[in-house]
mmCIF file of C-alpha atoms and ligand atoms in Angstrom:
data_model
loop_
_atom_site.group_PDB
_atom_site.id
_atom_site.type_symbol
_atom_site.label_atom_id
_atom_site.label_comp_id
_atom_site.label_asym_id
_atom_site.label_seq_id
_atom_site.Cartn_x
_atom_site.Cartn_y
_atom_site.Cartn_z
ATOM 1 C CA MET A 40 -0.068 0.058 -0.007
ATOM 2 C CA SER A 41 1.395 3.547 -0.959
ATOM 3 C CA ASP A 42 0.339 6.489 1.204
ATOM 4 C CA ALA A 43 0.292 8.588 -2.151
ATOM 5 C CA GLY A 44 -3.361 9.700 -1.392
ATOM 6 C CA PRO A 45 -6.599 8.671 -2.624
ATOM 7 C CA VAL A 46 -6.874 8.005 -6.318
ATOM 8 C CA ARG A 47 -8.072 10.887 -8.364
ATOM 9 C CA ARG A 48 -11.743 10.492 -9.227
ATOM 10 C CA PRO A 49 -13.430 12.315 -12.474
ATOM 11 C CA LEU A 50 -16.199 14.583 -11.832
ATOM 12 C CA VAL A 51 -19.693 13.290 -12.373
ATOM 13 C CA MET A 52 -21.862 15.623 -14.652
ATOM 14 C CA GLY A 53 -25.409 14.555 -14.785
ATOM 15 C CA ILE A 54 -27.177 15.404 -17.877
ATOM 16 C CA LEU A 55 -30.595 17.237 -17.622
ATOM 17 C CA ASN A 56 -32.011 18.066 -21.122
ATOM 18 C CA VAL A 57 -34.987 20.113 -20.806
ATOM 19 C CA THR A 58 -36.410 19.455 -24.271
ATOM 20 C CA PRO A 59 -40.048 18.584 -25.100
ATOM 21 C CA ASP A 60 -39.271 15.136 -25.626
ATOM 22 C CA SER A 61 -37.723 14.749 -22.374
ATOM 23 C CA PHE A 62 -40.304 16.335 -19.823
ATOM 24 C CA SER A 63 -43.233 17.179 -21.876
ATOM 25 C CA ASP A 64 -46.095 15.869 -20.041
ATOM 26 C CA GLY A 65 -47.623 19.293 -18.325
ATOM 27 C CA GLY A 66 -47.346 23.021 -19.144
ATOM 28 C CA GLU A 67 -44.359 25.098 -18.634
ATOM 29 C CA HIS A 68 -44.348 24.892 -14.954
ATOM 30 C CA ALA A 69 -44.894 21.290 -14.818
ATOM 31 C CA THR A 70 -41.898 20.851 -17.265
ATOM 32 C CA THR A 71 -39.812 23.133 -15.164
ATOM 33 C CA GLU A 72 -40.603 21.375 -11.929
ATOM 34 C CA ALA A 73 -40.086 17.971 -13.249
ATOM 35 C CA ALA A 74 -36.760 19.134 -14.591
ATOM 36 C CA VAL A 75 -35.763 20.515 -11.479
ATOM 37 C CA GLU A 76 -36.919 17.320 -9.680
ATOM 38 C CA HIS A 77 -34.806 15.209 -11.985
ATOM 39 C CA GLY A 78 -31.839 17.524 -11.280
ATOM 40 C CA ARG A 79 -32.038 16.811 -7.519
ATOM 41 C CA ARG A 80 -32.391 13.191 -8.041
ATOM 42 C CA LEU A 81 -28.862 13.324 -10.168
ATOM 43 C CA VAL A 82 -27.176 15.190 -7.194
ATOM 44 C CA ALA A 83 -29.003 12.655 -4.739
ATOM 45 C CA GLN A 84 -27.646 9.857 -6.947
ATOM 46 C CA GLY A 85 -23.791 11.445 -6.883
ATOM 47 C CA ALA A 86 -23.527 14.009 -9.547
ATOM 48 C CA ASP A 87 -21.132 16.634 -8.777
ATOM 49 C CA LEU A 88 -22.721 19.000 -10.981
ATOM 50 C CA VAL A 89 -25.941 19.184 -13.006
ATOM 51 C CA ASP A 90 -25.386 20.252 -17.154
ATOM 52 C CA VAL A 91 -28.561 21.797 -18.250
ATOM 53 C CA GLY A 92 -29.343 21.824 -21.948
ATOM 54 C CA GLY A 93 -32.317 23.189 -23.681
ATOM 55 C CA GLU A 94 -31.367 22.296 -27.306
ATOM 56 C CA SER A 95 -31.113 18.819 -28.623
ATOM 57 C CA THR A 96 -27.683 18.139 -30.382
ATOM 58 C CA ARG A 97 -28.936 14.657 -31.525
ATOM 59 C CA PRO A 98 -27.462 14.186 -34.984
ATOM 60 C CA GLY A 99 -29.980 15.513 -37.587
ATOM 61 C CA ALA A 100 -31.979 17.574 -34.942
ATOM 62 C CA ALA A 101 -33.501 20.873 -36.133
ATOM 63 C CA ARG A 102 -32.346 23.922 -33.789
ATOM 64 C CA VAL A 103 -34.532 25.847 -31.440
ATOM 65 C CA ASP A 104 -34.885 29.604 -31.309
ATOM 66 C CA GLU A 105 -33.217 31.471 -28.788
ATOM 67 C CA ALA A 106 -36.240 32.996 -26.894
ATOM 68 C CA GLU A 107 -37.364 29.208 -26.579
ATOM 69 C CA GLU A 108 -33.870 28.085 -25.328
ATOM 70 C CA LEU A 109 -33.890 30.703 -22.757
ATOM 71 C CA ARG A 110 -37.506 30.020 -21.617
ATOM 72 C CA ARG A 111 -36.572 26.194 -21.016
ATOM 73 C CA VAL A 112 -33.006 26.571 -19.263
ATOM 74 C CA VAL A 113 -33.144 29.787 -17.213
ATOM 75 C CA PRO A 114 -35.805 28.740 -14.352
ATOM 76 C CA VAL A 115 -34.149 25.427 -14.089
ATOM 77 C CA VAL A 116 -30.592 26.695 -13.758
ATOM 78 C CA GLU A 117 -31.852 29.400 -11.381
ATOM 79 C CA ALA A 118 -33.978 26.826 -8.979
ATOM 80 C CA LEU A 119 -30.984 24.549 -8.898
ATOM 81 C CA ALA A 120 -28.267 27.015 -8.324
ATOM 82 C CA ALA A 121 -30.495 28.637 -5.442
ATOM 83 C CA GLU A 122 -30.523 25.094 -3.762
ATOM 84 C CA GLY A 123 -26.704 25.159 -3.746
ATOM 85 C CA ILE A 124 -26.447 22.677 -6.905
ATOM 86 C CA LYS A 125 -23.508 23.113 -9.047
ATOM 87 C CA VAL A 126 -24.634 23.802 -12.586
ATOM 88 C CA SER A 127 -23.274 23.835 -16.008
ATOM 89 C CA ILE A 128 -25.177 25.344 -18.960
ATOM 90 C CA ASP A 129 -25.190 23.383 -22.259
ATOM 91 C CA THR A 130 -25.674 25.963 -24.974
ATOM 92 C CA THR A 131 -23.895 27.295 -28.189
ATOM 93 C CA ARG A 132 -25.377 30.644 -27.530
ATOM 94 C CA ALA A 133 -23.474 33.532 -25.744
ATOM 95 C CA ARG A 134 -26.964 35.239 -24.728
ATOM 96 C CA VAL A 135 -28.135 31.895 -23.189
ATOM 97 C CA ALA A 136 -24.837 31.661 -21.451
ATOM 98 C CA ARG A 137 -24.643 35.056 -20.201
ATOM 99 C CA ALA A 138 -28.366 34.853 -18.874
ATOM 100 C CA CYS A 139 -27.700 31.353 -17.032
ATOM 101 C CA VAL A 140 -24.340 32.544 -15.459
ATOM 102 C CA GLY A 141 -26.468 35.567 -14.247
ATOM 103 C CA VAL A 142 -28.831 33.359 -12.403
ATOM 104 C CA GLY A 143 -26.151 31.020 -10.985
ATOM 105 C CA ALA A 144 -24.564 28.623 -13.737
ATOM 106 C CA GLY A 145 -20.842 27.970 -12.704
ATOM 107 C CA ILE A 146 -19.761 26.414 -15.665
ATOM 108 C CA VAL A 147 -20.560 27.209 -19.649
ATOM 109 C CA ASN A 148 -20.548 23.838 -21.908
ATOM 110 C CA ASP A 149 -20.555 24.925 -25.393
ATOM 111 C CA VAL A 150 -20.585 21.963 -27.913
ATOM 112 C CA SER A 151 -19.266 24.179 -30.770
ATOM 113 C CA GLY A 152 -16.141 25.433 -28.505
ATOM 114 C CA GLY A 153 -17.367 28.988 -29.453
ATOM 115 C CA LEU A 154 -17.688 28.383 -33.092
ATOM 116 C CA ALA A 155 -21.060 28.639 -33.357
ATOM 117 C CA ASP A 156 -21.612 31.937 -32.063
ATOM 118 C CA PRO A 157 -19.194 34.765 -32.760
ATOM 119 C CA VAL A 158 -20.255 36.617 -29.602
ATOM 120 C CA MET A 159 -19.316 33.608 -27.417
ATOM 121 C CA PRO A 160 -15.365 33.713 -26.787
ATOM 122 C CA GLY A 161 -15.604 37.590 -25.456
ATOM 123 C CA THR A 162 -18.785 36.671 -23.566
ATOM 124 C CA VAL A 163 -16.918 33.777 -21.843
ATOM 125 C CA ALA A 164 -13.811 36.224 -21.100
ATOM 126 C CA SER A 165 -15.929 38.429 -19.364
ATOM 127 C CA LEU A 166 -17.874 35.938 -17.306
ATOM 128 C CA ASP A 167 -14.858 34.506 -16.283
ATOM 129 C CA VAL A 168 -16.225 30.910 -15.779
ATOM 130 C CA PRO A 169 -14.857 27.446 -16.992
ATOM 131 C CA PHE A 170 -15.715 26.910 -20.548
ATOM 132 C CA VAL A 171 -15.859 23.498 -22.190
ATOM 133 C CA VAL A 172 -14.477 23.497 -25.424
ATOM 134 C CA MET A 173 -15.922 20.539 -27.408
ATOM 135 C CA HIS A 174 -14.530 19.436 -30.955
ATOM 136 C CA TRP A 175 -17.303 20.399 -33.127
ATOM 137 C CA ARG A 176 -17.319 21.069 -37.305
ATOM 138 C CA ALA A 177 -21.040 21.958 -37.871
ATOM 139 C CA HIS A 178 -24.537 21.849 -36.237
ATOM 140 C CA SER A 179 -26.450 18.465 -35.965
ATOM 141 C CA ALA A 180 -28.484 18.626 -38.963
ATOM 142 C CA THR A 181 -25.171 18.399 -41.237
ATOM 143 C CA MET A 182 -22.500 17.230 -38.831
ATOM 144 C CA GLN A 183 -22.335 13.622 -39.878
ATOM 145 C CA ASN A 184 -21.444 14.728 -43.516
ATOM 146 C CA LEU A 185 -18.142 16.176 -41.950
ATOM 147 C CA ALA A 186 -16.815 12.881 -40.637
ATOM 148 C CA GLU A 187 -13.668 12.644 -42.516
ATOM 149 C CA TYR A 188 -9.961 12.756 -40.982
ATOM 150 C CA ASP A 189 -6.597 11.860 -41.686
ATOM 151 C CA ASP A 190 -5.917 10.650 -38.442
ATOM 152 C CA VAL A 191 -8.770 11.298 -36.089
ATOM 153 C CA VAL A 192 -7.002 11.868 -32.904
ATOM 154 C CA THR A 193 -4.253 14.272 -34.427
ATOM 155 C CA ASP A 194 -6.834 16.119 -36.139
ATOM 156 C CA VAL A 195 -9.179 16.657 -33.477
ATOM 157 C CA LEU A 196 -6.491 17.586 -31.217
ATOM 158 C CA ALA A 197 -5.139 20.125 -33.745
ATOM 159 C CA GLU A 198 -8.846 21.642 -34.184
ATOM 160 C CA LEU A 199 -9.219 22.017 -30.580
ATOM 161 C CA ASP A 200 -5.993 23.553 -30.233
ATOM 162 C CA GLY A 201 -7.070 26.105 -32.900
ATOM 163 C CA ARG A 202 -10.133 26.917 -30.669
ATOM 164 C CA VAL A 203 -7.920 27.295 -27.397
ATOM 165 C CA ARG A 204 -5.708 29.923 -29.645
ATOM 166 C CA ALA A 205 -8.915 31.697 -30.636
ATOM 167 C CA LEU A 206 -10.393 31.790 -27.224
ATOM 168 C CA VAL A 207 -7.247 32.716 -25.439
ATOM 169 C CA GLY A 208 -6.622 35.616 -28.065
ATOM 170 C CA ALA A 209 -10.222 36.710 -26.932
ATOM 171 C CA GLY A 210 -9.258 37.125 -23.759
ATOM 172 C CA VAL A 211 -10.209 33.782 -22.044
ATOM 173 C CA ASP A 212 -7.980 32.618 -19.137
ATOM 174 C CA PRO A 213 -6.472 29.309 -20.705
ATOM 175 C CA ALA A 214 -6.578 27.866 -17.034
ATOM 176 C CA ARG A 215 -10.582 28.180 -17.475
ATOM 177 C CA LEU A 216 -10.612 25.968 -20.734
ATOM 178 C CA VAL A 217 -11.834 22.253 -20.563
ATOM 179 C CA LEU A 218 -11.397 20.162 -23.438
ATOM 180 C CA ASP A 219 -13.624 17.572 -24.821
ATOM 181 C CA PRO A 220 -13.024 15.340 -27.952
ATOM 182 C CA GLY A 221 -16.906 15.503 -28.987
ATOM 183 C CA ILE A 222 -17.514 11.720 -29.068
ATOM 184 C CA GLY A 223 -20.502 11.187 -31.900
ATOM 185 C CA PHE A 224 -20.144 14.952 -33.277
ATOM 186 C CA SER A 225 -18.930 14.423 -36.658
ATOM 187 C CA LYS A 226 -17.431 11.089 -35.858
ATOM 188 C CA THR A 227 -18.064 7.374 -37.067
ATOM 189 C CA ALA A 228 -18.274 4.831 -34.584
ATOM 190 C CA GLU A 229 -14.547 3.806 -35.518
ATOM 191 C CA HIS A 230 -13.805 7.511 -34.828
ATOM 192 C CA ASN A 231 -15.267 7.505 -31.667
ATOM 193 C CA TRP A 232 -13.353 4.385 -30.290
ATOM 194 C CA GLN A 233 -9.865 5.753 -31.653
ATOM 195 C CA LEU A 234 -10.397 9.040 -29.712
ATOM 196 C CA LEU A 235 -11.660 7.154 -26.430
ATOM 197 C CA ALA A 236 -8.650 4.968 -26.731
ATOM 198 C CA ALA A 237 -6.237 7.971 -26.755
ATOM 199 C CA LEU A 238 -7.671 10.074 -24.129
ATOM 200 C CA ASP A 239 -4.422 10.074 -22.755
ATOM 201 C CA ARG A 240 -3.132 12.392 -25.407
ATOM 202 C CA PHE A 241 -5.825 14.893 -24.495
ATOM 203 C CA VAL A 242 -5.002 14.861 -20.802
ATOM 204 C CA ALA A 243 -1.259 15.082 -21.750
ATOM 205 C CA THR A 244 -2.260 18.796 -23.282
ATOM 206 C CA GLY A 245 -2.427 19.766 -19.569
ATOM 207 C CA SER A 246 -6.282 21.067 -20.154
ATOM 208 C CA ARG A 247 -8.800 19.277 -17.864
ATOM 209 C CA VAL A 248 -10.596 16.833 -20.251
ATOM 210 C CA LEU A 249 -14.236 16.058 -20.299
ATOM 211 C CA VAL A 250 -15.649 12.926 -21.927
ATOM 212 C CA GLY A 251 -19.344 12.819 -23.087
ATOM 213 C CA ALA A 252 -19.965 9.282 -24.487
ATOM 214 C CA SER A 253 -23.304 8.496 -22.462
ATOM 215 C CA ARG A 254 -25.965 6.527 -24.426
ATOM 216 C CA LYS A 255 -24.404 7.320 -27.764
ATOM 217 C CA ARG A 256 -25.135 5.512 -30.879
ATOM 218 C CA PHE A 257 -21.784 3.753 -31.144
ATOM 219 C CA LEU A 258 -22.323 2.020 -27.699
ATOM 220 C CA GLY A 259 -25.616 0.929 -29.252
ATOM 221 C CA SER A 260 -23.835 -1.083 -31.938
ATOM 222 C CA VAL A 261 -21.140 -2.796 -29.603
ATOM 223 C CA GLY A 262 -21.739 -6.694 -29.777
ATOM 224 C CA ARG A 263 -24.682 -6.229 -32.184
ATOM 225 C CA PRO A 264 -24.785 -8.039 -35.791
ATOM 226 C CA VAL A 265 -23.353 -6.541 -38.666
ATOM 227 C CA ASP A 266 -25.445 -6.219 -41.634
ATOM 228 C CA PRO A 267 -23.381 -7.727 -44.511
ATOM 229 C CA ALA A 268 -24.845 -5.577 -47.197
ATOM 230 C CA THR A 269 -23.904 -2.269 -45.354
ATOM 231 C CA GLY A 270 -21.012 -3.264 -43.010
ATOM 232 C CA GLU A 271 -22.914 -1.575 -40.308
ATOM 233 C CA VAL A 272 -25.638 -2.608 -37.532
ATOM 234 C CA ALA A 273 -28.945 -2.131 -38.999
ATOM 235 C CA PRO A 274 -30.982 0.235 -36.627
ATOM 236 C CA HIS A 275 -33.380 -2.210 -35.610
ATOM 237 C CA ASP A 276 -30.635 -4.171 -34.314
ATOM 238 C CA LEU A 277 -28.890 -1.292 -32.237
ATOM 239 C CA ARG A 278 -29.299 -1.654 -28.490
ATOM 240 C CA PRO A 279 -31.921 0.519 -27.434
ATOM 241 C CA VAL A 280 -31.036 3.857 -25.807
ATOM 242 C CA ASP A 281 -32.128 3.052 -22.181
ATOM 243 C CA ALA A 282 -29.892 -0.473 -22.546
ATOM 244 C CA ARG A 283 -26.620 1.558 -23.038
ATOM 245 C CA ASP A 284 -25.828 2.373 -19.492
ATOM 246 C CA VAL A 285 -23.552 -0.496 -18.495
ATOM 247 C CA ALA A 286 -21.456 0.288 -21.750
ATOM 248 C CA THR A 287 -21.430 3.987 -20.521
ATOM 249 C CA ALA A 288 -20.235 3.048 -17.120
ATOM 250 C CA VAL A 289 -17.576 1.119 -18.634
ATOM 251 C CA VAL A 290 -16.390 3.961 -20.721
ATOM 252 C CA SER A 291 -16.416 5.991 -17.542
ATOM 253 C CA ALA A 292 -14.205 3.402 -15.857
ATOM 254 C CA ALA A 293 -11.681 3.987 -18.765
ATOM 255 C CA SER A 294 -11.850 7.654 -18.494
ATOM 256 C CA MET A 295 -11.023 7.472 -14.975
ATOM 257 C CA ARG A 296 -7.947 5.598 -15.964
ATOM 258 C CA ALA A 297 -6.916 8.028 -18.694
ATOM 259 C CA GLY A 298 -6.974 10.933 -16.083
ATOM 260 C CA ALA A 299 -10.236 12.765 -17.198
ATOM 261 C CA TRP A 300 -11.519 15.633 -15.440
ATOM 262 C CA ALA A 301 -15.055 14.889 -15.512
ATOM 263 C CA VAL A 302 -17.799 12.615 -17.493
ATOM 264 C CA ARG A 303 -21.131 13.510 -18.617
ATOM 265 C CA VAL A 304 -23.577 10.928 -18.041
ATOM 266 C CA HIS A 305 -27.448 10.059 -17.977
ATOM 267 C CA ASP A 306 -27.366 7.347 -15.382
ATOM 268 C CA VAL A 307 -25.130 8.475 -12.434
ATOM 269 C CA PRO A 308 -25.376 5.476 -10.407
ATOM 270 C CA ALA A 309 -23.655 3.098 -12.835
ATOM 271 C CA THR A 310 -20.796 5.594 -13.467
ATOM 272 C CA VAL A 311 -20.316 6.115 -9.645
ATOM 273 C CA ASP A 312 -19.988 2.240 -9.229
ATOM 274 C CA ALA A 313 -17.558 2.416 -12.090
ATOM 275 C CA PHE A 314 -15.505 4.858 -10.497
ATOM 276 C CA ASP A 315 -15.742 2.886 -7.061
ATOM 277 C CA VAL A 316 -14.406 -0.484 -8.877
ATOM 278 C CA THR A 317 -11.680 1.582 -10.784
ATOM 279 C CA GLN A 318 -10.589 3.297 -7.537
ATOM 280 C CA ALA A 319 -10.232 -0.095 -5.535
ATOM 281 C CA LEU A 320 -8.137 -1.748 -8.505
ATOM 282 C CA LEU A 321 -5.908 1.458 -8.803
ATOM 283 C CA THR A 322 -5.497 1.603 -5.000
ATOM 284 C CA ALA A 323 -4.702 -2.312 -4.709
ATOM 285 C CA SER A 324 -2.253 -1.626 -7.864
ATOM 286 C CA GLY A 325 -0.333 1.096 -5.844
ATOM 287 C CA ALA A 326 -1.226 3.534 -9.262
ATOM 288 C CA ARG A 327 -2.413 7.018 -8.639
HETATM 289 N N1 PMM B 496 -22.979 15.598 -26.260
HETATM 290 C C1 PMM B 496 -24.115 15.894 -26.016
HETATM 291 C C2 PMM B 496 -24.699 17.224 -25.348
HETATM 292 N N2 PMM B 496 -23.688 17.801 -24.971
HETATM 293 N N3 PMM B 496 -21.464 18.293 -24.049
HETATM 294 C C3 PMM B 496 -20.233 18.067 -23.914
HETATM 295 N N4 PMM B 496 -19.468 18.661 -23.393
HETATM 296 N N5 PMM B 496 -19.827 16.957 -24.502
HETATM 297 C C4 PMM B 496 -20.458 15.808 -25.265
HETATM 298 O O1 PMM B 496 -20.387 14.866 -25.495
HETATM 299 C C5 PMM B 496 -22.106 16.349 -25.189
HETATM 300 C C6 PMM B 496 -22.386 17.516 -24.530
HETATM 301 C C7 PMM B 496 -25.299 15.310 -26.788
HETATM 302 O O2 PMM B 496 -25.733 14.144 -26.003
HETATM 303 P P1 PMM B 496 -27.322 14.027 -25.104
HETATM 304 O O3 PMM B 496 -28.081 14.638 -26.343
HETATM 305 O O4 PMM B 496 -27.370 12.786 -24.965
HETATM 306 O O5 PMM B 496 -27.255 15.126 -24.249
#
């Protein structure tokens, strides 16, 4: 046994999507209440922070307008923050980021890394909160047409480095930046696996690293029969979305071993379990 101290566990970021398909039964107030209640549950289950988002980024998804996004997320962020819960706001819009930080959000999580809204870099500089810079090439409607790389790990690292330079140039403190390889965004399943296998290269940049693989499609195709005609798993053969949490937890364990700062997940208990097991193993092996 070593006395080097406890193994570092990544933070657990619980996902709270405030979109009509997630909490849609009642009117506006009922939706807000249900979302806040779900946020509380995520924290009770072990989430360190709750990531509130009002716009779906599923491949092919259409955009929502800004007023609607604000209407969805601001009351939820405000209510959770008022209870002392740490909240990040998942948005590509500077005005949404500013409004949510104004009511208590402590992190801005931008899947476009500040590319989608030209005002975002300057806004983040003035808000002075941590900013998640995810690798992104285009909005959801077209992003899967852009899944082409010479070497996905090298290319994603280089494109993220470009974003970091632009953000720092706009006045953002580099210590505030968190890098995210953007699993599932303009990526094939093979690209996602290559990125996950190379997380240590992202960690080696010295920045904090966030991993968001939870329930994504590539986890639905693991171990499923490949259609010989297309070389892919047919949509009806994919593991259903709610049956991808064990696979997600395995990715969480791998992310911990690679030194990730945080993982973004829907099912918090499975990831907490995965971290407990990984911690026990690493402690027994004397690794830190
Ligand atoms: N993925 C989604 C949404 N937001 N944010 C970060 N930083 N990283 C991600 O991988 C990410 C994200 C899409 O997933 P969802 O629709 O299941 O929330």
